[in-house]
Amino acid sequence: MKLRIVFQQLGLVMLVMCFCMLLITAWAAWQLYAADKTEELYAIYGLLGTIGVGSFVGLIMWGWGRYAKKGGDGMLPAFDETLGRREALLLVALTWIVGAALSGLPYFLWWHFNDEHLVDAATRSGHEFASFASCYFEAMSGLTTTGSTVLSDISGVPQGLLLWRAMTHWLGGLGIVVLFVAVLPNLGVGGKRLFFVEAPGPQQQGVRPRIRETARILWLIYLFFTIIQVVLYKAFGLTWFEAVCHTFATLATGGFSTHNASIGYYNAEHIGVLNTWMIDFITVIFMILAGVNFGLYYHLARRRFKLIWKDPELRTYLAIIVGATMVVSAYLVGSTIQVTDGSTVEGTAPEAVRFGLFQVVSIQTTTGFGTANFNVWPFVPKMVLLMLMFVGASAGSTGGGIKVIRVLIGFRIMFAEIERIFRPSVVRPIRIAGSTISTELKQAVLVYILGIIVLWWLGSIVLMVLEPAGSLSYVSAATASAATLNNIGPGLEQVGAIENYGFFSSSSKMVMALLMALGRLEVYAILVLFTPSFWRSE
Amino acid sequence: MKLRIVFQQLGLVMLVMCFCMLLITAWAAWQLYAADKTEELYAIYGLLGTIGVGSFVGLIMWGWGRYAKKGGDGMLPAFDETLGRREALLLVALTWIVGAALSGLPYFLWWHFNDEHLVDAATRSGHEFASFASCYFEAMSGLTTTGSTVLSDISGVPQGLLLWRAMTHWLGGLGIVVLFVAVLPNLGVGGKRLFFVEAPGPQQQGVRPRIRETARILWLIYLFFTIIQVVLYKAFGLTWFEAVCHTFATLATGGFSTHNASIGYYNAEHIGVLNTWMIDFITVIFMILAGVNFGLYYHLARRRFKLIWKDPELRTYLAIIVGATMVVSAYLVGSTIQVTDGSTVEGTAPEAVRFGLFQVVSIQTTTGFGTANFNVWPFVPKMVLLMLMFVGASAGSTGGGIKVIRVLIGFRIMFAEIERIFRPSVVRPIRIAGSTISTELKQAVLVYILGIIVLWWLGSIVLMVLEPAGSLSYVSAATASAATLNNIGPGLEQVGAIENYGFFSSSSKMVMALLMALGRLEVYAILVLFTPSFWRSE
Ligand SMILES: [K+]
Ligand SMILES: [K+]
């Protein structure tokens, strides 16, 4: 294990994050002076403090790695060869684990500076950001695009921190797409074969230029969507600040909102009916887009429409959305729909479809935005949503969950296995988009699905054990574990759409932060860290 | 599909069951006249009525098949060749599905004859055996060795019926051992490779003599255990009737008791402390023995002790019992243990181990006997029991669940998969008892485990949907599904150790009967019936 190379790259990641925080600090400073928003002062202190610590540590790590590479014993080979599989996995795991600590620091520092001067004694001790575990949870929830929050009053936090909070989504989402579409397949790690999209860019280059070229295209696509969505949001009544934050949260399938009522906040008279419907609609469309394999947009740019239309994962993904929406909406017709802002809406057919579609898309894409309090819905729509949590979005998207393609392959294997029992001589290869699924991939898919289920159970059980006896309901524990592991955000009952994760103990929060990282990095990158042979030098 | 051959064999099965009922009728008649137990009269009517119907239908089916074979178009080949894979699977499925209808008929007829003459109006309409769905549930629960009961007052049922009820366990358990150790492996169906025990008997025979020889040995082993356990029970205070019924329920890992309090009934002063402990101990020992692969007893008879000691499934099975008992007992020390008969026992260390061991063994072997009301235990021991429900007993035993060997293989595959992610070049074959697990077997094991989980969820959801909204708790639905699918018996909350399944709607009972059959026949034999290509002639 070439630890120095890993640390050098990790230092670079930290410096990039510090640079992003610097941009946000500048914006917050402008808010403070131009718009006289005094509450931004301590947010700026928190951000600057973090930038100081982060850039100091980042520079040391980066410099050490560079020195080691260029000088040192003079024997280390160049970067391209040294960042092997194990180094890449370690770097990925550390990026999220250390990155969350760095991202959570502004929240923590804000509160601690703030505490001294601004907030009255009653508010002081009660704030969620008083504990670093809560800040770490919030930051991991951001970077993993989970969107579970510890905050009971989101709008009470300065906008500078809320923008950084939304940006952690955006960075995390971009990081995941680049990682799973550009980096890992080219390093031969993980589910390359799951993407069914040829690596974009010229094929005759080395590993590093190819990764860089693919990453560049992905980043442009991501930026393109970001700009479009921000402009659309602005056109239909959001402020620039709200538009940017919600766009970051949508495209990353994150789910952090700047309002306690999430997107349900815009289900209000002051916004107007047209804007309410359009904001819902824009959010739904961009959630769906964010849940698609980003490799497909590369084909789109090349006008390979047939390839896109025939993509089995895209078809299944859209079919599930349509089917689930029909089921959920059918249950909402005629009921009184409880909006997340506390108001109610009569369940006419159009409203039932609007709320049903929004929640189905929000959960299946693993965004986790809310317009309705689905915790009070009947059993069947709740179960549909719970199943969608596990199915998740497409591979190569910013969404989490098991991923549609794995579920699809899993079902095909199961049906093939049924036939095999009475017709063992007939071997039917399983094909996806024309190519046969190899035995290794089949096994990997089955193990992955099973692994997610096992981790879900373990997570639920550990939460039940860590929380005081009788304080956490079974359903809350099970859905908190499912919602964090699959990077959804909200669950049911005590972690329902209008609740938050603030009440959990610090140890439970760390466990859920681990579940988020496990789910986000498709388990293995985290799990290998606990494998002794991973650390053994070869 | 040679349906006539299937029906001929099914007719034979029905005739054998009628013969067993005839023996019980004779015993009940002797009780009626010698011991003047008048309540047996209508049990005898119910049994005789069933024998009449069963032997009539059985004879027609058997005769039709024989005629078709010998005469008819004179072109049908001999039995050995015609009972192919598909016919065998259909026969197995029909044996349990039709067998349960026949086994449930005495309960139904007893009540309907009884109703006219004996029971007062208040009791009449309220009895569980008034509905045929309940009788079918009870009979399927018997034949699949599940042991879930609809009866709220077991001791109010005549002994003739209770003996028949216990015998359905015994017949079902024997059937499963013969099926999975002797018949299916020799037909090349299902998990032959899971047993790791060479088919007993000379190897140079044809398929049919080999099946017959193996079945004969298994039957003798089963009978041997039966006699020993009955004698031991009798020696420690049970009546012959109780001894036989509980032996049938133990060796089949069934769980039907003749008392409402199950084995907890013997935790009483009138029995004496020694007898209480000895009855517990005998039951534990024979439950453990019944949960072992019966192929190992063949090795034992041949004094191949090393082969037994090295059996990985046996070792894991025993290790899980020891480990789970330690965890569960630790939680019982110092608590007040609620016995199933309503009394309480102080949780001293010996009592904690006694009750902990009993419940762990009862659940892991999927017997489902109860001495303590584990529904009121803390979260961790309850979760341990729930996990044991899924692990289950050994392959080739009378126990249900996923089976220890599958869980063992599943875990090894998962660990191998973790290593593969960072060391894809190293291919480590998974070995069990020295032989490498084939790719097909690995996939079959993973699909099986996943299939059980999916069926469990489907079962839970269907139960929630079928029962009136709000009447069934999540935990009750989930554990009712788990306890029937894995052939355990009791679950938690509304289907806990001191509750019963009588309150479910008829449709829910039929769903759970289906779950029992699915679990008992290792899913495929039932699932193929729903596969169109299974029925297509080739
Ligand atoms: K999310
Ligand atoms: K049982």
Short mmCIF file of N, CA, C and O and ligand atoms in Angstrom, two decimals, chain B residues 145-147 253-255 366-368 487-489, ligand 2:
data_model
loop_
_atom_site.label_atom_id
_atom_site.label_comp_id
_atom_site.label_asym_id
_atom_site.label_seq_id
_atom_site.Cartn_x
_atom_site.Cartn_y
_atom_site.Cartn_z
N THR B 145 -44.79 -29.78 9.35
CA THR B 145 -44.08 -29.73 10.64
C THR B 145 -43.88 -28.29 11.10
O THR B 145 -42.85 -27.96 11.71
N THR B 146 -44.84 -27.42 10.79
CA THR B 146 -44.75 -26.03 11.24
C THR B 146 -45.16 -25.91 12.71
O THR B 146 -44.43 -25.36 13.52
N GLY B 147 -46.36 -26.40 13.00
CA GLY B 147 -46.79 -26.37 14.39
C GLY B 147 -47.50 -25.10 14.81
O GLY B 147 -47.76 -24.92 16.00
N THR B 253 -39.64 -32.00 14.30
CA THR B 253 -39.46 -30.57 14.59
C THR B 253 -40.76 -29.83 14.28
O THR B 253 -40.76 -28.77 13.67
N GLY B 254 -41.86 -30.44 14.74
CA GLY B 254 -43.18 -29.89 14.45
C GLY B 254 -43.61 -28.84 15.44
O GLY B 254 -43.70 -27.65 15.12
N GLY B 255 -43.87 -29.26 16.68
CA GLY B 255 -44.18 -28.28 17.70
C GLY B 255 -45.59 -28.31 18.24
O GLY B 255 -45.89 -27.61 19.20
N THR B 366 -36.45 -25.25 14.45
CA THR B 366 -37.77 -24.92 13.89
C THR B 366 -38.87 -25.80 14.48
O THR B 366 -39.87 -26.06 13.82
N THR B 367 -38.67 -26.27 15.72
CA THR B 367 -39.73 -27.04 16.36
C THR B 367 -40.85 -26.12 16.82
O THR B 367 -42.02 -26.33 16.47
N GLY B 368 -40.50 -25.12 17.60
CA GLY B 368 -41.52 -24.16 18.01
C GLY B 368 -42.21 -24.47 19.32
O GLY B 368 -43.18 -23.80 19.66
N ASN B 487 -41.41 -22.74 8.78
CA ASN B 487 -41.96 -23.91 9.49
C ASN B 487 -41.59 -23.93 10.98
O ASN B 487 -41.25 -24.98 11.52
N ILE B 488 -41.69 -22.76 11.62
CA ILE B 488 -41.35 -22.67 13.04
C ILE B 488 -42.57 -22.97 13.90
O ILE B 488 -42.59 -23.93 14.66
N GLY B 489 -43.58 -22.14 13.75
CA GLY B 489 -44.77 -22.24 14.59
C GLY B 489 -45.13 -20.89 15.17
O GLY B 489 -45.85 -20.12 14.54
K K C 2 -42.06 -26.35 13.61
#
